[in-house]
PDB file of C-alpha atoms in Angstrom:
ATOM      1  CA  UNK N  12      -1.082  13.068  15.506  1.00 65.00           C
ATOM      2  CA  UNK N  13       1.074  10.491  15.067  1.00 79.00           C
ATOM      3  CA  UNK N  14      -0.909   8.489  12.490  1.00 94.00           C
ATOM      4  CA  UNK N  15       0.309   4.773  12.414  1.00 96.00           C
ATOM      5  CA  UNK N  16       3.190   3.495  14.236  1.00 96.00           C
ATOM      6  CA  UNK N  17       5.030  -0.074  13.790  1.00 97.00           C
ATOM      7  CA  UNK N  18       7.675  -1.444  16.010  1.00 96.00           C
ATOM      8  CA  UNK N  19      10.398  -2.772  15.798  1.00 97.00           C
ATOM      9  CA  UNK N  20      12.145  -0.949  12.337  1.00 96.00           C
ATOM     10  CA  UNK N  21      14.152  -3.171  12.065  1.00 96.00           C
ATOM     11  CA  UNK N  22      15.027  -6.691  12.995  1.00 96.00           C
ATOM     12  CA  UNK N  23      17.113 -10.004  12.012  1.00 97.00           C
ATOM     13  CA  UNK N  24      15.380 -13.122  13.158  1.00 97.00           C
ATOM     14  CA  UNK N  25      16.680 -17.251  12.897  1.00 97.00           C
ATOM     15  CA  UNK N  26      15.018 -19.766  11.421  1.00 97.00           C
ATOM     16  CA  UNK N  27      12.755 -21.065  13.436  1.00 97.00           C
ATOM     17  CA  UNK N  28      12.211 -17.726  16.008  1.00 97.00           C
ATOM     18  CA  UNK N  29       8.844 -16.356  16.516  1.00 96.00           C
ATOM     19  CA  UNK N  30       8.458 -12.763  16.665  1.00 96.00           C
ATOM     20  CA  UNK N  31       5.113 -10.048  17.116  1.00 97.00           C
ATOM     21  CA  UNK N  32       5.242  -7.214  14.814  1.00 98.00           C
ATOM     22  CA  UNK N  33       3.422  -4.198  16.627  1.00 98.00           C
ATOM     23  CA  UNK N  34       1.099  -1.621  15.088  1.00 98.00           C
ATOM     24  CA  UNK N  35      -0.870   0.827  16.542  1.00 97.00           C
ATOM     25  CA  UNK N  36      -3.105   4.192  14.895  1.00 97.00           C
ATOM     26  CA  UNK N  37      -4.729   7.241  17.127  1.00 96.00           C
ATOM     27  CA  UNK N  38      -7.058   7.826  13.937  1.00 94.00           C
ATOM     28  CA  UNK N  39     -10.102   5.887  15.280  1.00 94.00           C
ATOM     29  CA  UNK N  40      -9.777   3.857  11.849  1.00 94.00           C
ATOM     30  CA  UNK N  41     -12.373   0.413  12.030  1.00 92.00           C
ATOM     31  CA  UNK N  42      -9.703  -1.239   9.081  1.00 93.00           C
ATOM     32  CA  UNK N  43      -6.163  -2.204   9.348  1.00 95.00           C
ATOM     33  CA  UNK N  44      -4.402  -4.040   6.943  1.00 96.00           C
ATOM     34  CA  UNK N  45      -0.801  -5.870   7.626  1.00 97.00           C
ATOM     35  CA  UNK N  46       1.096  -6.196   3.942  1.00 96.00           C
ATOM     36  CA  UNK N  47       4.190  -7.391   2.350  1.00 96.00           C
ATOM     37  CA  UNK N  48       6.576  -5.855   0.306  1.00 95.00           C
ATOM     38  CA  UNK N  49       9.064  -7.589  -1.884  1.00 92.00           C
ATOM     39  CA  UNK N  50      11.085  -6.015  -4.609  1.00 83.00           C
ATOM     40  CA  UNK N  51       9.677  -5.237  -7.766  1.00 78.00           C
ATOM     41  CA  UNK N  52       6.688  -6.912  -6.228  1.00 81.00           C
ATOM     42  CA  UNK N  53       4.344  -4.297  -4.858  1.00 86.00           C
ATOM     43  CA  UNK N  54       2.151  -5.023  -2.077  1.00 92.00           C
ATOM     44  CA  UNK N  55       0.963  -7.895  -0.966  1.00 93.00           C
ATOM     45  CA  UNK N  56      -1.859  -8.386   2.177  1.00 93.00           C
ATOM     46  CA  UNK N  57      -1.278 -10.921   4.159  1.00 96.00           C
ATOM     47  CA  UNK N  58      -4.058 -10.050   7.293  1.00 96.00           C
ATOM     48  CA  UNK N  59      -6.821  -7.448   7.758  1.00 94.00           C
ATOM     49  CA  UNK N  60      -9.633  -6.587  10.324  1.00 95.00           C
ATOM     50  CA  UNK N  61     -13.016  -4.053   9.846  1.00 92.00           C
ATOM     51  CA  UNK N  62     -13.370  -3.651  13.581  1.00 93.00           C
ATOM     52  CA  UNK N  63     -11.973  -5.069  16.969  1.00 94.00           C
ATOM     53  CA  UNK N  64     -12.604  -8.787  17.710  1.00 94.00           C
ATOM     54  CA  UNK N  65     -12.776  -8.955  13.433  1.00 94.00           C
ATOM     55  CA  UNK N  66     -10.139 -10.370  11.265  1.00 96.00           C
ATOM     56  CA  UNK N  67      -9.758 -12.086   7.908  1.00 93.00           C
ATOM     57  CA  UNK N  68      -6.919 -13.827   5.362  1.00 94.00           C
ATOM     58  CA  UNK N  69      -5.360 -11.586   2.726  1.00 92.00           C
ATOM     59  CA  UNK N  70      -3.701 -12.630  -0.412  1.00 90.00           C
ATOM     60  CA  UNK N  71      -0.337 -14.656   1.498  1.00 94.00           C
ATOM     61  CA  UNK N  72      -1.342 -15.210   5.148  1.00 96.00           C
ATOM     62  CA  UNK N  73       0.643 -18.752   5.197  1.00 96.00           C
ATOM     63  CA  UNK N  74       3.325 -18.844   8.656  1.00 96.00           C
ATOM     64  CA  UNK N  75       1.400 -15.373   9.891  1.00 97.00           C
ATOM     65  CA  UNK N  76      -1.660 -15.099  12.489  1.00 97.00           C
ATOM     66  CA  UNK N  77      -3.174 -11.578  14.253  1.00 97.00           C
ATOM     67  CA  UNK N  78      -5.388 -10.368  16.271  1.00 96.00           C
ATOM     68  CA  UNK N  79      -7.311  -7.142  16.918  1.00 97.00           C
ATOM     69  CA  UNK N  80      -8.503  -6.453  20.517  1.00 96.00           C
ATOM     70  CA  UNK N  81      -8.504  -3.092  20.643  1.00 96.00           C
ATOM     71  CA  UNK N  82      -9.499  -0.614  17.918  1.00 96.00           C
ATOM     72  CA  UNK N  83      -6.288   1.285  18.325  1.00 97.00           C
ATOM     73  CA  UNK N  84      -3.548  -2.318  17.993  1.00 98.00           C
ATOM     74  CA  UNK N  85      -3.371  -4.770  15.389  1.00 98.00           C
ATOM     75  CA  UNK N  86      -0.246  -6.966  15.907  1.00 98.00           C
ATOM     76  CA  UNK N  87       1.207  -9.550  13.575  1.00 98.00           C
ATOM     77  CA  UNK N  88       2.704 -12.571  14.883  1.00 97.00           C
ATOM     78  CA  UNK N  89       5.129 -14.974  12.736  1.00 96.00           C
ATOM     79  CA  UNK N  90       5.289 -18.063  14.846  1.00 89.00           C
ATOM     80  CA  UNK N  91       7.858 -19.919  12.943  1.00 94.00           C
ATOM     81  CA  UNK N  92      10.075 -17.863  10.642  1.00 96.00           C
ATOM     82  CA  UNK N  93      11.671 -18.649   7.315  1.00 96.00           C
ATOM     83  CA  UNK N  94      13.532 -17.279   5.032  1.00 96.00           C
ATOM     84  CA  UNK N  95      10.838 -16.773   2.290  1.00 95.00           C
ATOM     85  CA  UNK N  96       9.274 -14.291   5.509  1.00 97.00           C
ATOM     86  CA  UNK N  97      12.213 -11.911   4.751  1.00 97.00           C
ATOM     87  CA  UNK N  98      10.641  -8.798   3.630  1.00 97.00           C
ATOM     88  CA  UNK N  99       9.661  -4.834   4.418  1.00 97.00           C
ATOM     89  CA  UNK N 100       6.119  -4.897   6.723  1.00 98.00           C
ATOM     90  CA  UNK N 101       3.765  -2.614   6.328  1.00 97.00           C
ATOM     91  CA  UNK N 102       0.653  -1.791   8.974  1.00 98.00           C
ATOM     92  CA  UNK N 103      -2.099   0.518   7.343  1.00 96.00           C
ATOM     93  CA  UNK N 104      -5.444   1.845   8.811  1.00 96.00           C
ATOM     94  CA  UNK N 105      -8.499   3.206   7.070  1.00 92.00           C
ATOM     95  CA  UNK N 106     -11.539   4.383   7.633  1.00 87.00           C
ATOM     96  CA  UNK N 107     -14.734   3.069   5.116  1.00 75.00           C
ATOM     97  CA  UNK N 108     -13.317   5.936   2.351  1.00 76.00           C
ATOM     98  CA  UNK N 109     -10.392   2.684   2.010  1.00 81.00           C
ATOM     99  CA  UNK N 110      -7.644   5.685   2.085  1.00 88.00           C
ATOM    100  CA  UNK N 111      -4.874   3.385   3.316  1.00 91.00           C
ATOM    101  CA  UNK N 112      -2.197   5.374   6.055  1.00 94.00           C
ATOM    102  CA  UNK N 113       0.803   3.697   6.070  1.00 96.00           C
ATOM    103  CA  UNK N 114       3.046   3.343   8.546  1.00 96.00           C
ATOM    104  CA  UNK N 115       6.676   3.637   8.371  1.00 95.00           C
ATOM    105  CA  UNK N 116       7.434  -0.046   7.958  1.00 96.00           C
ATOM    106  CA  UNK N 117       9.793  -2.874   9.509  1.00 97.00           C
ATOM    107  CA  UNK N 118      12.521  -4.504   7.720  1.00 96.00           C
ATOM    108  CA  UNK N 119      12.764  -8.077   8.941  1.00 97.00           C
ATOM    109  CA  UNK N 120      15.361 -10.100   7.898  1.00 96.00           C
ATOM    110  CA  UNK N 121      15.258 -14.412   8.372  1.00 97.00           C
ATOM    111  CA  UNK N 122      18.230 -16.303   8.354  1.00 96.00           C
TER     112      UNK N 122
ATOM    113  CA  UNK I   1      -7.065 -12.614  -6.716  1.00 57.00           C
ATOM    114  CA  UNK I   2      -7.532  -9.201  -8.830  1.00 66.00           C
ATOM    115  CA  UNK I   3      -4.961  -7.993 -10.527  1.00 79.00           C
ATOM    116  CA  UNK I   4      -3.495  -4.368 -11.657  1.00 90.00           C
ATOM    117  CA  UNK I   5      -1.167  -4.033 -14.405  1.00 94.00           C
ATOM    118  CA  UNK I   6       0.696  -0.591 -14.381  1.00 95.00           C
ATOM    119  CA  UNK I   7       3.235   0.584 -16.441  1.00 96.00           C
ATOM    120  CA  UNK I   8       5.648   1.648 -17.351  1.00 96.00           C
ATOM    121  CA  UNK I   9       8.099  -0.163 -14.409  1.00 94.00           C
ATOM    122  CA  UNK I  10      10.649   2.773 -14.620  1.00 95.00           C
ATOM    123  CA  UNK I  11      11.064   5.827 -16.259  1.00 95.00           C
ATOM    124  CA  UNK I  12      14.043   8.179 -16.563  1.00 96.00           C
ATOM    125  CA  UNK I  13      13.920  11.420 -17.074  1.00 95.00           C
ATOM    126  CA  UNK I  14      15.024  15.181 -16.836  1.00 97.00           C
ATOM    127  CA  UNK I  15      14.053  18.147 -14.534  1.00 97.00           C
ATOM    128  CA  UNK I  16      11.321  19.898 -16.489  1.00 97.00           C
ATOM    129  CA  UNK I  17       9.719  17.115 -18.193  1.00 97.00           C
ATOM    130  CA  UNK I  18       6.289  15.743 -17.950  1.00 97.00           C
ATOM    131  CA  UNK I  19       5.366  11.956 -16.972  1.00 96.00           C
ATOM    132  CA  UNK I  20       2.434  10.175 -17.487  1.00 97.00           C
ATOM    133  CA  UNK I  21       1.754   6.500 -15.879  1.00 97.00           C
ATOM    134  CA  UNK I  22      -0.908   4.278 -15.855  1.00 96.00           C
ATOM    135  CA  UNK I  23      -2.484   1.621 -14.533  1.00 97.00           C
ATOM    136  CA  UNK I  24      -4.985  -1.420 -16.082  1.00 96.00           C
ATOM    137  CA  UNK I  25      -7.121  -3.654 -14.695  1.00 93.00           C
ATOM    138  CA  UNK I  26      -9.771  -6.426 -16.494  1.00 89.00           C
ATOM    139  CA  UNK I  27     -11.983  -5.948 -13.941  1.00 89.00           C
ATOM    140  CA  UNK I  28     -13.941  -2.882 -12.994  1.00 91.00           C
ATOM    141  CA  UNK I  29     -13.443  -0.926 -10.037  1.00 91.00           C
ATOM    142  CA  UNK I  30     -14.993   1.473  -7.826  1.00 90.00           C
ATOM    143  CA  UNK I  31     -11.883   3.159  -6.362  1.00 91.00           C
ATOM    144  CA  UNK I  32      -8.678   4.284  -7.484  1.00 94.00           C
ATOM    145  CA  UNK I  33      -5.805   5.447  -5.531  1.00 95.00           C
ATOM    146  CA  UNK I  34      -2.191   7.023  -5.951  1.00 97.00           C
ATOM    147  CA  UNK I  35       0.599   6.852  -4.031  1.00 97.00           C
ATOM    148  CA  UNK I  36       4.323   7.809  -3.505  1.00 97.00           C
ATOM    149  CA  UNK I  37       6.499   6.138  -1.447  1.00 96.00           C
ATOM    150  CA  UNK I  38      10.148   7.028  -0.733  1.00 95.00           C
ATOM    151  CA  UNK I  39      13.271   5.022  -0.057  1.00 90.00           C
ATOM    152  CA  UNK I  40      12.946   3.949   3.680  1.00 89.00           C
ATOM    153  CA  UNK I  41       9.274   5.019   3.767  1.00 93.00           C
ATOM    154  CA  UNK I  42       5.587   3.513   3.963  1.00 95.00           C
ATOM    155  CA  UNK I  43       3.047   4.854   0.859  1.00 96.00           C
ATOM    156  CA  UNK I  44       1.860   8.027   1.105  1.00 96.00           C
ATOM    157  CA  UNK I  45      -1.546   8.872  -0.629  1.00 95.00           C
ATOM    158  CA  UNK I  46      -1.439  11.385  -3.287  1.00 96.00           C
ATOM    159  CA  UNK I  47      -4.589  11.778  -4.892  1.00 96.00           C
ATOM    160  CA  UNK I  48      -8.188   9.581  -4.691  1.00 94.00           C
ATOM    161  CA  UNK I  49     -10.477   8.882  -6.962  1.00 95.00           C
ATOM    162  CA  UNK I  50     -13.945   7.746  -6.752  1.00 92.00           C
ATOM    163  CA  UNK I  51     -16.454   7.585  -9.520  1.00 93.00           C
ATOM    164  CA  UNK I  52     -15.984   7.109 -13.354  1.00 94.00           C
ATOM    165  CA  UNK I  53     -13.908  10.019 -15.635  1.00 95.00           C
ATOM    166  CA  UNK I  54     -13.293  11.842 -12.085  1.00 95.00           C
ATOM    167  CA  UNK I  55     -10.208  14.198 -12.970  1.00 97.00           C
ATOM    168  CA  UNK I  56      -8.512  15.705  -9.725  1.00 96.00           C
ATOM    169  CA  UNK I  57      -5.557  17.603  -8.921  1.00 96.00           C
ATOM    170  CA  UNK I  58      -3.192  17.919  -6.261  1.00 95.00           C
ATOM    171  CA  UNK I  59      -0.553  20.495  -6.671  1.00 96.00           C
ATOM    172  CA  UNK I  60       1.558  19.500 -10.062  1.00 97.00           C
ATOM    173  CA  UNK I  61      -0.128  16.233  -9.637  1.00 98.00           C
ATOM    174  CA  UNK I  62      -3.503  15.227 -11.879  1.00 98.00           C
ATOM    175  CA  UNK I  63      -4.804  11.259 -11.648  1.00 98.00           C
ATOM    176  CA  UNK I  64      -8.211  10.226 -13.889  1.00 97.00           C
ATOM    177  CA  UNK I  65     -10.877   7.698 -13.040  1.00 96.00           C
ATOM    178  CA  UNK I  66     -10.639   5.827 -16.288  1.00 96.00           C
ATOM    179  CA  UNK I  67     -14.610   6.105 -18.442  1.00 96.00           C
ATOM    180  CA  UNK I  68     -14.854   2.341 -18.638  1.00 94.00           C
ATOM    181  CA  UNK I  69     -13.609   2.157 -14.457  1.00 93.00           C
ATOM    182  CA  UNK I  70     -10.781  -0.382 -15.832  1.00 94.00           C
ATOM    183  CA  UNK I  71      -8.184   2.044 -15.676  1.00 96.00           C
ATOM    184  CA  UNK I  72      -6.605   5.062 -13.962  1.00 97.00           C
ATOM    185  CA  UNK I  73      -3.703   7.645 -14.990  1.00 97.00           C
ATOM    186  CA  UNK I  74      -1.267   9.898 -13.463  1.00 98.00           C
ATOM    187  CA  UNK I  75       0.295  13.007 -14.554  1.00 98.00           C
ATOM    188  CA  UNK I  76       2.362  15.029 -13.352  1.00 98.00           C
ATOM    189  CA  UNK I  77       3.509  18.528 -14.635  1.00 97.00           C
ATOM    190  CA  UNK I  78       7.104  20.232 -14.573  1.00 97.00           C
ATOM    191  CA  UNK I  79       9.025  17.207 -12.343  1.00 97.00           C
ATOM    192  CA  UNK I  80      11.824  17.944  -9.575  1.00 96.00           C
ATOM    193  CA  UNK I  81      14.030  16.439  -7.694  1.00 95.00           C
ATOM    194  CA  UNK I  82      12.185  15.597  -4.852  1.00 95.00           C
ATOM    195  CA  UNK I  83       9.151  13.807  -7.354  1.00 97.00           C
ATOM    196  CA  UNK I  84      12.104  10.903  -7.396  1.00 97.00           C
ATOM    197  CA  UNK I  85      10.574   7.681  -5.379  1.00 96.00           C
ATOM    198  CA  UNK I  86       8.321   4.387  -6.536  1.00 96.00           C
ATOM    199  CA  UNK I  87       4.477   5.451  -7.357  1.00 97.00           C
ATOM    200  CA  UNK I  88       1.982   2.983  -6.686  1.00 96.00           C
ATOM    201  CA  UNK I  89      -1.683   2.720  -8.068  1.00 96.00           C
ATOM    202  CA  UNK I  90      -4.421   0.936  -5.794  1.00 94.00           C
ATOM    203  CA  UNK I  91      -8.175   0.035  -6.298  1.00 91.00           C
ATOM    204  CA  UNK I  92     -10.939  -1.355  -4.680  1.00 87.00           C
ATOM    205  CA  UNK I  93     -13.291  -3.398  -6.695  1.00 78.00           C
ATOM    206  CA  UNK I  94     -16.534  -4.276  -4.744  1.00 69.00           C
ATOM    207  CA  UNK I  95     -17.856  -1.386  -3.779  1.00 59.00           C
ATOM    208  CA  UNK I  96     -16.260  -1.176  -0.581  1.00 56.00           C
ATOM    209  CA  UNK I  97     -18.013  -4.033   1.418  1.00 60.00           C
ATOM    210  CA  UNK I  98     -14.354  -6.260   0.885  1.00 66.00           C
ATOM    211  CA  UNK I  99     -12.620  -3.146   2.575  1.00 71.00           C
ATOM    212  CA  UNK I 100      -9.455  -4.408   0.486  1.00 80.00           C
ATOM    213  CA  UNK I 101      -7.202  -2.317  -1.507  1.00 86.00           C
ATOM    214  CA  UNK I 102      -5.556  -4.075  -4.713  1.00 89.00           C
ATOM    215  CA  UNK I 103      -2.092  -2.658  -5.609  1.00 91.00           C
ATOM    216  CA  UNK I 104       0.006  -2.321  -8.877  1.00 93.00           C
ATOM    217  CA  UNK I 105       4.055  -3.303  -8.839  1.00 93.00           C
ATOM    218  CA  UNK I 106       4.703   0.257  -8.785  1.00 94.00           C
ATOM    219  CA  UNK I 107       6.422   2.817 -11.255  1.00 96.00           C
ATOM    220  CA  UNK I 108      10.143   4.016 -10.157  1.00 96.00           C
ATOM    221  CA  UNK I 109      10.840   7.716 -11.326  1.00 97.00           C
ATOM    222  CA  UNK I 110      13.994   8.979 -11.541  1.00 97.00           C
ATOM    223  CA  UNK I 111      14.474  12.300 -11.815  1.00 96.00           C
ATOM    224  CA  UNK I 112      18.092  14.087 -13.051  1.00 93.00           C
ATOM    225  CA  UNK I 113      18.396  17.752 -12.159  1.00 90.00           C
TER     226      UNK I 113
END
């Protein structure tokens, strides 16, 4: 299986650009989670969802918005970058046991 | 927004040793979870933990459920190389109808052979 999957890996954005982050899991997991990580900083949620057609604001969801149609996708859109939106993205999936699979992250970079 | 203190933020040490880490909270919680994650990689779940003094293993690897559900430890036995890489502690604090994991800053490890 290949567990959770994010595209792109990597990517350099300007100011102002809008840009989708994809995600996608073959697990059947109901949660997915989109997070933030700065250095030093640990992880930070900005979106998740319990089921298709459900989302809700993490901890930083300012300049981000998602949506979950499917079970399987939950993409994150940044409609406006910045430069305080440069930072490693992390999609996750779970099922009601909350063990988080990560995927393998994308590095986006604002300037 | 909940909070997890874990510590220490680095640690330095030599091919053999043992390490312990840990992680606090002020509020109680109902899950506990460890990870690893590796440079250029997402988290990868090590161990989980689910009710109070709960002690589990996973290879050199043993985590504890804190007694008062405020905290959470990991230990791990004889360390190589390949343990190098930034361990993270996560919990989940209301009984799982938030579906939201909290996470610590993380504990580097580096490892010298």
């Amino acid at each position: 299986n290949a567990g959770v999957t994010q595209t792109p890996k990597f990517r350099i954005l300007k100011i102002g650009q809008s840009m989708t982050l994809q995600c996608t899991q073959d697990m059947n997991h109901n949660y997915m989670y989109w997070y933030r990580q700065d250095p030093g900083m640990g992880l930070k949620l900005i979106y998740y969802s319990v089921g298709a057609g459900i989302t809700d604001k993490g901890e930083v969801p300012n300049g981000y918005n998602v949506s979950r149609s499917t079970t399987e996708d939950f993409p994150l859109r940044l409609e406006l970058a910045a430069p305080s939106q440069t930072s490693v993205y992390f999609c996750a999936s779970s099922s009601r046991r909350l063990e988080a699979f990560f995927g393998q992250g994308t590095r986006l970079t604002v300037v | 927004g909940q909070q997890l203190n874990q510590s220490p933020q680095s640690m330095f040490i030599q091919e053999g040793e043992d390490v312990s880490m840990n992680c606090t909270s002020s509020s109680i919680f109902n899950t506990w979870l460890w990870y690893k994650q590796e440079p250029g990689e997402g988290p990868v779940l090590l161990i989980a933990l689910y009710k109070a003094g709960e002690l589990t293993s996973n290879g050199r690897l043993t985590a504890q459920f804190g007694i008062t559900r405020k905290d959470s430890f990991l230990n791990i036995s004889a360390s190589i190389p390949s343990d190098v890489g930034i361990y993270f502690c996560a919990g989940e604090n209301s009984g799982g109808s938030n579906y939201k994991l909290t996470f610590g800053k993380g504990t580097l490890l580096t490892v010298n052979p």
